[in-house]
Amino acid sequence: MIESYTPEVFIGEEEIALRVQALANAINQDFFGQEVVMVCVLKGSFIFFTDLIRKVNIPVRTEFISVSSYGDDNFSSGELKMELDVTGAIEGENVIIVEDIVDTGLTIHELTKHFIAKNPNELKLASLLYKPNKLKHSINIDYLGFEIEDKFVIGYGLDYAGRYRELPYLGVLNAGH
Ligand code: IMP
């Protein structure tokens, strides 16, 4: 029998939905009359991404990319492995990278280099969360959901060891879970 555990709510569903709508409004305004390529950074951003693209009302082409960091679940080791790259053209396109969380900034730093090499027309970053405390790279987040303190959050796509992604809210884990 698997013990059930309900993590404490950190940011609730309604608050998330309001921020996602606000970010979509900003994207709609910035790219009015144009098309954007929105890139889902798997796996953590998949729920944020699907909510965001459905609130964007300009034409969107979707792409998916997957990177993983060497190290354990709580700690980036400083090296990244590209597991899945985009399949469509990026050159000359308006690209928005959609991340779940910027922590040390390594992932987005490396992804930015990766996309700049593909010569997009514009390259923007959307991130649901930003933890400034551990930032090691200079990062500009164009569309930010929430700046948060340095705690480990799960839910709304974010995981701990593959679990809790399905929670509809952002939660924090208590010791022992
Ligand atoms: P960075 O490369 O250090 O900025 O880390 C980004 C990645 O670390 C995210 O895409 C997440 O996969 C993971 N990560 C960092 N903090 C958390 C957290 O609080 N909860 C879940 N995953 C996290």
mmCIF file of N, CA, C and O in Angstrom, residues 15-29 52 55 143-145:
data_model
loop_
_atom_site.group_PDB
_atom_site.id
_atom_site.type_symbol
_atom_site.label_atom_id
_atom_site.label_comp_id
_atom_site.label_asym_id
_atom_site.label_seq_id
_atom_site.Cartn_x
_atom_site.Cartn_y
_atom_site.Cartn_z
ATOM 1 N N GLU A 15 -4.344 31.701 -8.471
ATOM 2 C CA GLU A 15 -3.245 32.668 -8.577
ATOM 3 C C GLU A 15 -2.379 32.341 -9.796
ATOM 4 O O GLU A 15 -1.947 33.239 -10.533
ATOM 5 N N ILE A 16 -2.136 31.057 -10.017
ATOM 6 C CA ILE A 16 -1.342 30.639 -11.183
ATOM 7 C C ILE A 16 -2.075 31.038 -12.461
ATOM 8 O O ILE A 16 -1.481 31.627 -13.376
ATOM 9 N N ALA A 17 -3.372 30.742 -12.519
ATOM 10 C CA ALA A 17 -4.145 31.028 -13.740
ATOM 11 C C ALA A 17 -4.119 32.522 -14.072
ATOM 12 O O ALA A 17 -4.004 32.906 -15.251
ATOM 13 N N LEU A 18 -4.188 33.371 -13.041
ATOM 14 C CA LEU A 18 -4.155 34.822 -13.279
ATOM 15 C C LEU A 18 -2.811 35.259 -13.861
ATOM 16 O O LEU A 18 -2.749 36.079 -14.776
ATOM 17 N N ARG A 19 -1.727 34.686 -13.321
ATOM 18 C CA ARG A 19 -0.389 35.051 -13.830
ATOM 19 C C ARG A 19 -0.195 34.540 -15.257
ATOM 20 O O ARG A 19 0.381 35.214 -16.096
ATOM 21 N N VAL A 20 -0.670 33.314 -15.523
ATOM 22 C CA VAL A 20 -0.517 32.748 -16.878
ATOM 23 C C VAL A 20 -1.260 33.643 -17.875
ATOM 24 O O VAL A 20 -0.734 33.961 -18.949
ATOM 25 N N GLN A 21 -2.458 34.085 -17.500
ATOM 26 C CA GLN A 21 -3.210 34.970 -18.395
ATOM 27 C C GLN A 21 -2.443 36.280 -18.618
ATOM 28 O O GLN A 21 -2.373 36.782 -19.743
ATOM 29 N N ALA A 22 -1.866 36.826 -17.554
ATOM 30 C CA ALA A 22 -1.122 38.083 -17.676
ATOM 31 C C ALA A 22 0.094 37.916 -18.593
ATOM 32 O O ALA A 22 0.394 38.799 -19.419
ATOM 33 N N LEU A 23 0.783 36.790 -18.484
ATOM 34 C CA LEU A 23 1.945 36.546 -19.347
ATOM 35 C C LEU A 23 1.497 36.391 -20.798
ATOM 36 O O LEU A 23 2.146 36.907 -21.717
ATOM 37 N N ALA A 24 0.385 35.688 -21.008
ATOM 38 C CA ALA A 24 -0.136 35.522 -22.367
ATOM 39 C C ALA A 24 -0.528 36.879 -22.954
ATOM 40 O O ALA A 24 -0.247 37.162 -24.130
ATOM 41 N N ASN A 25 -1.136 37.737 -22.129
ATOM 42 C CA ASN A 25 -1.513 39.075 -22.601
ATOM 43 C C ASN A 25 -0.276 39.836 -23.081
ATOM 44 O O ASN A 25 -0.308 40.509 -24.114
ATOM 45 N N ALA A 26 0.806 39.730 -22.319
ATOM 46 C CA ALA A 26 2.050 40.435 -22.673
ATOM 47 C C ALA A 26 2.615 39.888 -23.992
ATOM 48 O O ALA A 26 3.063 40.653 -24.854
ATOM 49 N N ILE A 27 2.554 38.571 -24.158
ATOM 50 C CA ILE A 27 3.047 37.952 -25.405
ATOM 51 C C ILE A 27 2.164 38.402 -26.577
ATOM 52 O O ILE A 27 2.667 38.784 -27.646
ATOM 53 N N ASN A 28 0.852 38.393 -26.377
ATOM 54 C CA ASN A 28 -0.079 38.814 -27.440
ATOM 55 C C ASN A 28 0.213 40.238 -27.888
ATOM 56 O O ASN A 28 0.162 40.554 -29.077
ATOM 57 N N GLN A 29 0.529 41.076 -26.915
ATOM 58 C CA GLN A 29 0.805 42.476 -27.211
ATOM 59 C C GLN A 29 2.165 42.629 -27.921
ATOM 60 O O GLN A 29 2.267 43.297 -28.943
ATOM 61 N N LEU A 52 -0.264 28.113 -21.036
ATOM 62 C CA LEU A 52 0.144 29.385 -21.655
ATOM 63 C C LEU A 52 -0.229 29.447 -23.139
ATOM 64 O O LEU A 52 -0.797 30.441 -23.595
ATOM 65 N N LYS A 55 -3.720 30.383 -23.936
ATOM 66 C CA LYS A 55 -4.139 31.763 -23.644
ATOM 67 C C LYS A 55 -3.531 32.745 -24.637
ATOM 68 O O LYS A 55 -3.875 33.935 -24.643
ATOM 69 N N TYR A 143 9.113 37.098 -19.534
ATOM 70 C CA TYR A 143 7.762 36.834 -19.040
ATOM 71 C C TYR A 143 7.881 35.942 -17.812
ATOM 72 O O TYR A 143 8.092 34.736 -17.937
ATOM 73 N N LEU A 144 7.807 36.565 -16.635
ATOM 74 C CA LEU A 144 8.013 35.818 -15.392
ATOM 75 C C LEU A 144 6.707 35.659 -14.621
ATOM 76 O O LEU A 144 5.982 36.638 -14.407
ATOM 77 N N GLY A 145 6.452 34.412 -14.191
ATOM 78 C CA GLY A 145 5.281 34.149 -13.361
ATOM 79 C C GLY A 145 5.478 34.671 -11.947
ATOM 80 O O GLY A 145 4.867 35.662 -11.550
#
